[in-house]
mmCIF file of C-alpha atoms and ligand atoms in Angstrom:
data_model
loop_
_atom_site.group_PDB
_atom_site.id
_atom_site.type_symbol
_atom_site.label_atom_id
_atom_site.label_comp_id
_atom_site.label_asym_id
_atom_site.label_seq_id
_atom_site.Cartn_x
_atom_site.Cartn_y
_atom_site.Cartn_z
ATOM 1 C CA MET A 1 13.814 0.800 14.062
ATOM 2 C CA SER A 2 12.128 1.681 10.781
ATOM 3 C CA ILE A 3 8.560 2.814 10.474
ATOM 4 C CA LEU A 4 8.186 3.364 6.760
ATOM 5 C CA VAL A 5 5.053 4.513 4.990
ATOM 6 C CA LEU A 6 4.662 3.920 1.253
ATOM 7 C CA LEU A 7 2.502 6.601 -0.335
ATOM 8 C CA GLY A 8 1.574 6.640 -4.004
ATOM 9 C CA PRO A 9 -1.121 6.239 -6.631
ATOM 10 C CA PRO A 10 -2.992 2.987 -7.277
ATOM 11 C CA GLY A 11 -0.782 0.508 -9.120
ATOM 12 C CA SER A 12 2.473 2.357 -8.424
ATOM 13 C CA GLY A 13 3.961 -0.816 -6.941
ATOM 14 C CA LYS A 14 3.550 -0.184 -3.211
ATOM 15 C CA GLY A 15 2.499 -3.745 -2.432
ATOM 16 C CA THR A 16 5.167 -5.305 -4.635
ATOM 17 C CA GLN A 17 7.973 -3.256 -3.079
ATOM 18 C CA ALA A 18 6.613 -3.524 0.473
ATOM 19 C CA LYS A 19 6.837 -7.315 0.273
ATOM 20 C CA LEU A 20 10.447 -7.177 -0.953
ATOM 21 C CA LEU A 21 11.443 -4.611 1.681
ATOM 22 C CA ALA A 22 9.721 -6.552 4.470
ATOM 23 C CA GLU A 23 11.770 -9.611 3.543
ATOM 24 C CA LYS A 24 15.000 -7.660 3.385
ATOM 25 C CA LEU A 25 14.469 -5.743 6.624
ATOM 26 C CA THR A 26 12.685 -8.671 8.370
ATOM 27 C CA ILE A 27 9.863 -6.477 9.613
ATOM 28 C CA PRO A 28 6.110 -6.882 8.977
ATOM 29 C CA HIS A 29 4.354 -5.475 5.923
ATOM 30 C CA ILE A 30 0.962 -4.008 6.698
ATOM 31 C CA SER A 31 -1.253 -3.453 3.678
ATOM 32 C CA LEU A 32 -4.642 -2.126 4.617
ATOM 33 C CA GLY A 33 -5.975 -3.164 1.207
ATOM 34 C CA ASP A 34 -4.884 -6.776 1.908
ATOM 35 C CA VAL A 35 -6.361 -6.679 5.425
ATOM 36 C CA LEU A 36 -9.676 -5.401 4.036
ATOM 37 C CA ARG A 37 -9.742 -7.939 1.172
ATOM 38 C CA GLU A 38 -9.233 -10.710 3.747
ATOM 39 C CA GLU A 39 -12.209 -9.394 5.767
ATOM 40 C CA VAL A 40 -14.311 -9.398 2.568
ATOM 41 C CA ARG A 41 -13.186 -12.953 1.770
ATOM 42 C CA LYS A 42 -14.139 -14.141 5.265
ATOM 43 C CA GLY A 43 -17.510 -12.381 4.972
ATOM 44 C CA SER A 44 -16.980 -10.668 8.366
ATOM 45 C CA GLU A 45 -19.068 -7.685 9.466
ATOM 46 C CA ILE A 46 -16.174 -5.352 8.581
ATOM 47 C CA GLY A 47 -15.827 -7.063 5.211
ATOM 48 C CA LEU A 48 -19.511 -6.658 4.459
ATOM 49 C CA ARG A 49 -19.321 -2.941 5.250
ATOM 50 C CA ALA A 50 -16.102 -2.407 3.305
ATOM 51 C CA LYS A 51 -16.961 -4.374 0.169
ATOM 52 C CA GLU A 52 -19.084 -1.866 -1.724
ATOM 53 C CA PHE A 53 -16.610 0.983 -1.106
ATOM 54 C CA MET A 54 -13.702 -1.146 -2.290
ATOM 55 C CA ASN A 55 -15.406 -2.460 -5.407
ATOM 56 C CA ALA A 56 -16.325 1.087 -6.401
ATOM 57 C CA GLY A 57 -12.770 2.333 -5.753
ATOM 58 C CA ARG A 58 -13.768 4.652 -2.909
ATOM 59 C CA LEU A 59 -12.190 4.949 0.533
ATOM 60 C CA VAL A 60 -13.614 2.714 3.236
ATOM 61 C CA PRO A 61 -14.862 4.879 6.186
ATOM 62 C CA ASP A 62 -12.061 6.214 8.399
ATOM 63 C CA GLU A 63 -13.481 4.714 11.599
ATOM 64 C CA LEU A 64 -12.914 1.202 10.192
ATOM 65 C CA THR A 65 -9.478 1.741 8.668
ATOM 66 C CA ILE A 66 -8.142 3.629 11.682
ATOM 67 C CA GLU A 67 -9.292 0.926 14.097
ATOM 68 C CA LEU A 68 -7.892 -1.910 11.946
ATOM 69 C CA THR A 69 -4.532 -0.137 11.719
ATOM 70 C CA ARG A 70 -4.457 0.608 15.440
ATOM 71 C CA GLN A 71 -5.105 -3.054 16.254
ATOM 72 C CA ARG A 72 -2.449 -4.276 13.850
ATOM 73 C CA ILE A 73 0.353 -1.911 14.823
ATOM 74 C CA SER A 74 -0.234 -2.541 18.529
ATOM 75 C CA GLN A 75 0.961 -6.139 18.044
ATOM 76 C CA PRO A 76 4.395 -6.918 19.526
ATOM 77 C CA ASP A 77 5.909 -7.839 16.133
ATOM 78 C CA CYS A 78 5.635 -4.164 15.095
ATOM 79 C CA GLN A 79 8.008 -2.911 17.797
ATOM 80 C CA LYS A 80 11.028 -3.567 15.574
ATOM 81 C CA GLY A 81 9.606 -1.647 12.654
ATOM 82 C CA ILE A 82 6.866 -1.801 10.029
ATOM 83 C CA ILE A 83 6.263 -1.098 6.383
ATOM 84 C CA VAL A 84 2.836 0.451 6.010
ATOM 85 C CA ASP A 85 1.339 0.383 2.524
ATOM 86 C CA GLY A 86 -1.932 2.198 1.844
ATOM 87 C CA PHE A 87 -2.354 4.041 5.138
ATOM 88 C CA PRO A 88 -2.804 6.932 5.821
ATOM 89 C CA ARG A 89 -4.873 8.002 2.815
ATOM 90 C CA SER A 90 -6.661 11.060 4.208
ATOM 91 C CA GLU A 91 -5.913 13.957 6.579
ATOM 92 C CA ALA A 92 -8.086 12.343 9.271
ATOM 93 C CA GLN A 93 -6.163 9.069 8.955
ATOM 94 C CA ALA A 94 -2.829 10.903 9.071
ATOM 95 C CA THR A 95 -3.811 12.701 12.281
ATOM 96 C CA ALA A 96 -4.992 9.439 13.848
ATOM 97 C CA PHE A 97 -1.761 7.749 12.737
ATOM 98 C CA ASP A 98 0.363 10.439 14.440
ATOM 99 C CA GLN A 99 -1.604 9.878 17.639
ATOM 100 C CA MET A 100 -1.297 6.088 17.575
ATOM 101 C CA LEU A 101 2.436 6.223 16.935
ATOM 102 C CA GLU A 102 2.837 8.598 19.862
ATOM 103 C CA GLU A 103 0.759 6.377 22.159
ATOM 104 C CA LEU A 104 2.790 3.328 21.160
ATOM 105 C CA LYS A 105 6.075 5.284 21.416
ATOM 106 C CA LEU A 106 6.904 4.507 17.806
ATOM 107 C CA ASN A 107 8.754 6.964 15.619
ATOM 108 C CA LEU A 108 7.840 7.576 11.997
ATOM 109 C CA ASP A 109 11.034 7.214 10.027
ATOM 110 C CA LYS A 110 10.094 8.103 6.439
ATOM 111 C CA VAL A 111 7.188 8.491 4.079
ATOM 112 C CA ILE A 112 8.318 7.298 0.673
ATOM 113 C CA TYR A 113 6.379 8.877 -2.157
ATOM 114 C CA PHE A 114 6.117 6.672 -5.272
ATOM 115 C CA GLU A 115 6.210 9.138 -8.163
ATOM 116 C CA VAL A 116 5.010 7.826 -11.544
ATOM 117 C CA ASP A 117 2.924 8.815 -14.603
ATOM 118 C CA GLU A 118 -0.713 7.826 -14.660
ATOM 119 C CA ASP A 119 -0.345 6.046 -18.065
ATOM 120 C CA GLN A 120 2.195 3.685 -16.661
ATOM 121 C CA VAL A 121 0.116 2.703 -13.659
ATOM 122 C CA VAL A 122 -2.950 2.063 -15.792
ATOM 123 C CA GLU A 123 -0.917 -0.543 -17.696
ATOM 124 C CA ARG A 124 0.302 -2.018 -14.431
ATOM 125 C CA LEU A 125 -3.223 -2.295 -13.032
ATOM 126 C CA GLY A 126 -4.673 -3.717 -16.249
ATOM 127 C CA GLY A 127 -2.209 -6.637 -16.233
ATOM 128 C CA ARG A 128 -2.187 -7.343 -12.517
ATOM 129 C CA ARG A 129 -3.200 -10.809 -11.343
ATOM 130 C CA SER A 130 -3.472 -11.644 -7.644
ATOM 131 C CA CYS A 131 -3.586 -14.949 -5.811
ATOM 132 C CA LYS A 132 -6.987 -15.863 -4.387
ATOM 133 C CA VAL A 133 -5.440 -17.637 -1.429
ATOM 134 C CA CYS A 134 -2.156 -15.986 -0.367
ATOM 135 C CA GLY A 135 -2.557 -12.571 -2.036
ATOM 136 C CA ALA A 136 0.751 -12.734 -3.979
ATOM 137 C CA VAL A 137 0.773 -10.255 -6.866
ATOM 138 C CA PHE A 138 1.883 -10.867 -10.469
ATOM 139 C CA HIS A 139 1.672 -9.114 -13.821
ATOM 140 C CA VAL A 140 0.930 -10.717 -17.179
ATOM 141 C CA LYS A 141 3.830 -8.824 -18.781
ATOM 142 C CA PHE A 142 6.116 -7.383 -16.095
ATOM 143 C CA ASN A 143 6.081 -10.112 -13.452
ATOM 144 C CA ARG A 144 4.778 -13.320 -14.979
ATOM 145 C CA PRO A 145 3.948 -16.345 -12.848
ATOM 146 C CA LYS A 146 5.914 -19.481 -13.809
ATOM 147 C CA VAL A 147 2.677 -21.206 -14.847
ATOM 148 C CA ALA A 148 0.118 -18.857 -16.434
ATOM 149 C CA GLY A 149 -2.877 -18.294 -14.161
ATOM 150 C CA LEU A 150 -1.365 -20.001 -11.104
ATOM 151 C CA CYS A 151 0.428 -18.607 -8.055
ATOM 152 C CA ASP A 152 4.176 -19.323 -7.779
ATOM 153 C CA SER A 153 4.025 -19.408 -3.980
ATOM 154 C CA CYS A 154 1.016 -21.605 -3.265
ATOM 155 C CA GLY A 155 -0.237 -22.895 -6.638
ATOM 156 C CA ALA A 156 -3.726 -21.415 -6.235
ATOM 157 C CA GLU A 157 -5.625 -19.713 -9.048
ATOM 158 C CA LEU A 158 -4.894 -16.082 -9.911
ATOM 159 C CA TYR A 159 -7.708 -13.560 -10.393
ATOM 160 C CA GLN A 160 -8.219 -9.981 -11.480
ATOM 161 C CA ARG A 161 -9.322 -7.617 -8.696
ATOM 162 C CA VAL A 162 -12.856 -6.238 -9.077
ATOM 163 C CA ASP A 163 -11.493 -2.711 -8.599
ATOM 164 C CA ASP A 164 -9.075 -3.182 -11.517
ATOM 165 C CA GLN A 165 -11.948 -2.614 -13.975
ATOM 166 C CA GLU A 166 -11.836 0.672 -15.876
ATOM 167 C CA LYS A 167 -14.572 2.524 -13.965
ATOM 168 C CA ALA A 168 -13.198 1.694 -10.511
ATOM 169 C CA ILE A 169 -9.651 2.550 -11.646
ATOM 170 C CA ARG A 170 -10.862 6.009 -12.675
ATOM 171 C CA THR A 171 -12.541 6.526 -9.294
ATOM 172 C CA ARG A 172 -9.416 5.339 -7.451
ATOM 173 C CA PHE A 173 -7.313 7.939 -9.276
ATOM 174 C CA GLU A 174 -9.807 10.684 -8.437
ATOM 175 C CA VAL A 175 -9.919 9.655 -4.792
ATOM 176 C CA TYR A 176 -6.125 9.511 -4.677
ATOM 177 C CA ALA A 177 -5.741 13.003 -6.188
ATOM 178 C CA LYS A 178 -8.314 14.555 -3.893
ATOM 179 C CA GLN A 179 -7.781 12.816 -0.562
ATOM 180 C CA THR A 180 -4.355 11.179 -0.487
ATOM 181 C CA LYS A 181 -2.019 13.277 -2.631
ATOM 182 C CA PRO A 182 -2.357 16.311 -0.317
ATOM 183 C CA LEU A 183 -0.549 14.270 2.360
ATOM 184 C CA ILE A 184 2.657 14.855 0.389
ATOM 185 C CA ASP A 185 2.690 18.455 1.670
ATOM 186 C CA ARG A 186 1.966 17.369 5.196
ATOM 187 C CA TYR A 187 4.950 15.005 5.337
ATOM 188 C CA GLN A 188 7.198 17.385 3.435
ATOM 189 C CA ALA A 189 6.510 20.013 6.088
ATOM 190 C CA LYS A 190 7.453 17.458 8.765
ATOM 191 C CA LYS A 191 10.647 16.666 6.806
ATOM 192 C CA LYS A 192 9.639 13.018 6.547
ATOM 193 C CA LEU A 193 9.032 12.829 2.804
ATOM 194 C CA VAL A 194 11.395 11.138 0.359
ATOM 195 C CA THR A 195 10.412 10.987 -3.317
ATOM 196 C CA VAL A 196 11.388 8.002 -5.441
ATOM 197 C CA ASN A 197 10.692 7.816 -9.160
ATOM 198 C CA VAL A 198 9.168 4.367 -9.656
ATOM 199 C CA ALA A 199 9.036 4.309 -13.456
ATOM 200 C CA GLY A 200 11.725 1.590 -13.800
ATOM 201 C CA SER A 201 11.595 -2.189 -13.445
ATOM 202 C CA ILE A 202 10.634 -3.856 -10.161
ATOM 203 C CA ASP A 203 14.287 -4.605 -9.457
ATOM 204 C CA ASP A 204 15.503 -1.065 -10.288
ATOM 205 C CA VAL A 205 12.890 0.463 -8.027
ATOM 206 C CA PHE A 206 13.815 -1.933 -5.225
ATOM 207 C CA GLN A 207 17.503 -0.928 -5.466
ATOM 208 C CA LYS A 208 16.522 2.753 -5.300
ATOM 209 C CA LEU A 209 14.369 2.169 -2.236
ATOM 210 C CA VAL A 210 17.076 0.232 -0.444
ATOM 211 C CA ALA A 211 19.513 3.096 -1.113
ATOM 212 C CA VAL A 212 17.071 5.710 0.162
ATOM 213 C CA ILE A 213 16.324 3.756 3.343
ATOM 214 C CA LYS A 214 19.997 3.091 4.041
ATOM 215 C CA ASP A 215 20.901 6.697 3.383
ATOM 216 C CA GLY A 216 18.450 7.871 6.046
ATOM 217 C CA SER A 217 19.470 5.375 8.691
ATOM 218 C CA ASP A 218 23.132 6.379 8.285
ATOM 219 C CA LYS A 219 22.195 9.932 9.165
ATOM 220 C CA ASN A 220 20.073 9.001 12.217
HETATM 221 P P1 LIG B 301 -5.147 -1.116 -2.105
HETATM 222 O O1 LIG B 301 -5.188 -2.565 -2.253
HETATM 223 O O2 LIG B 301 -4.158 -0.509 -1.221
HETATM 224 O O3 LIG B 301 -5.099 -0.455 -3.564
HETATM 225 P P2 LIG B 301 -4.294 0.807 -4.183
HETATM 226 O O4 LIG B 301 -3.788 1.837 -3.295
HETATM 227 O O5 LIG B 301 -5.203 1.275 -5.264
HETATM 228 O O6 LIG B 301 -3.000 0.222 -4.668
HETATM 229 P P3 LIG B 301 -2.833 -1.090 -5.427
HETATM 230 O O7 LIG B 301 -2.792 -2.223 -4.464
HETATM 231 O O8 LIG B 301 -3.837 -1.147 -6.545
HETATM 232 O O9 LIG B 301 -1.427 -0.856 -6.115
HETATM 233 P P4 LIG B 301 0.041 -1.029 -5.544
HETATM 234 O O10 LIG B 301 0.663 0.320 -5.475
HETATM 235 O O11 LIG B 301 0.064 -1.870 -4.319
HETATM 236 O O12 LIG B 301 0.699 -1.787 -6.773
HETATM 237 P P5 LIG B 301 1.140 -3.330 -6.941
HETATM 238 O O13 LIG B 301 2.393 -3.569 -6.182
HETATM 239 O O14 LIG B 301 0.001 -4.258 -6.732
HETATM 240 O O15 LIG B 301 -6.589 -0.619 -1.644
HETATM 241 C C1 LIG B 301 -7.744 -1.136 -2.254
HETATM 242 C C2 LIG B 301 -8.982 -0.489 -1.689
HETATM 243 O O16 LIG B 301 -9.079 -0.758 -0.266
HETATM 244 C C3 LIG B 301 -9.061 1.041 -1.796
HETATM 245 O O17 LIG B 301 -9.531 1.477 -3.052
HETATM 246 C C4 LIG B 301 -10.049 1.349 -0.654
HETATM 247 O O18 LIG B 301 -11.367 1.051 -1.032
HETATM 248 C C5 LIG B 301 -9.600 0.364 0.422
HETATM 249 N N1 LIG B 301 -8.564 0.946 1.282
HETATM 250 C C6 LIG B 301 -7.280 0.539 1.390
HETATM 251 N N2 LIG B 301 -6.602 1.320 2.258
HETATM 252 C C7 LIG B 301 -7.508 2.243 2.697
HETATM 253 C C8 LIG B 301 -7.435 3.349 3.596
HETATM 254 N N3 LIG B 301 -6.287 3.674 4.220
HETATM 255 N N4 LIG B 301 -8.543 4.078 3.792
HETATM 256 C C9 LIG B 301 -9.697 3.781 3.201
HETATM 257 N N5 LIG B 301 -9.851 2.769 2.325
HETATM 258 C C10 LIG B 301 -8.753 1.998 2.083
HETATM 259 O O19 LIG B 301 1.542 -3.291 -8.513
HETATM 260 C C11 LIG B 301 0.537 -3.188 -9.506
HETATM 261 C C12 LIG B 301 0.894 -4.107 -10.691
HETATM 262 O O20 LIG B 301 2.067 -3.608 -11.329
HETATM 263 C C13 LIG B 301 1.205 -5.549 -10.296
HETATM 264 O O21 LIG B 301 0.718 -6.397 -11.295
HETATM 265 C C14 LIG B 301 2.748 -5.602 -10.245
HETATM 266 O O22 LIG B 301 3.242 -6.888 -10.586
HETATM 267 C C15 LIG B 301 3.118 -4.574 -11.314
HETATM 268 N N6 LIG B 301 4.326 -3.800 -10.990
HETATM 269 C C16 LIG B 301 4.719 -3.340 -9.758
HETATM 270 N N7 LIG B 301 5.862 -2.634 -9.870
HETATM 271 C C17 LIG B 301 6.198 -2.632 -11.199
HETATM 272 C C18 LIG B 301 7.273 -2.065 -11.948
HETATM 273 N N8 LIG B 301 8.248 -1.353 -11.343
HETATM 274 N N9 LIG B 301 7.284 -2.258 -13.288
HETATM 275 C C19 LIG B 301 6.293 -2.967 -13.914
HETATM 276 N N10 LIG B 301 5.250 -3.535 -13.257
HETATM 277 C C20 LIG B 301 5.204 -3.366 -11.916
HETATM 278 MG MG1 LIG B 302 -1.378 -2.896 -3.166
#
């Protein structure tokens, strides 16, 4: 069973790699950002509360994100393992996550830290295009859709996320540095942290991740 957490700055490729890993390991990918964007799209009460925080690049209140994660990981399809992308992002979320895993008798396998320079992620975020309907993620230079502006998977129109504008990107980096990056120490102390340099191509990074995950499961 693999419970893997992907931790890293905005645009480091967590979502891209989580999708590939989920396919390879045949376990669900849980992206809190995707879950929240879906709530915004539906116009639900949660979505209405979350929207202004997300657009500004700030963290959505813990009570919402913790509850959404708890509900999702309690589903039976998570018993075999999960890839969690974008949670926890604060000390309070990390403490709540420990508690929910214990309650559900799930064991955290690894926290994979995506290490990369800020310059590189700014370029990744600036060229990102996401599908309005299925959420698939592309890049105008590094991961081009077959037909410009349209999703390879479902054919719907691609769009640029509101929080990929310069001001929100800057806030997201600040929030990451202040609230999320300190979790590296927490998981290092628990001997759960593995660092992967994610500066290479999507395929190179994927190969590195597969090696790191395999390496750990051999030892366990
Ligand atoms: P979320 O959607 O999780 O945003 P994020 O953490 O800022 O991360 P991104 O999704 O922007 O980047 P990514 O690392 O997934 O990169 P991607 O694979 O897309 O969260 C959004 C918001 O929701 C938050 O700001 C907050 O408001 C709220 N939220 C979410 N979780 C929360 C929580 N726990 N608590 C509170 N609030 C929360 O890749 C980026 C681009 O680069 C793509 O175009 C991709 O094609 C390209 N790319 C990927 N890898 C490579 C590569 N190796 N080489 C070249 N290009 C690459
Ligand atoms: Mg993402």
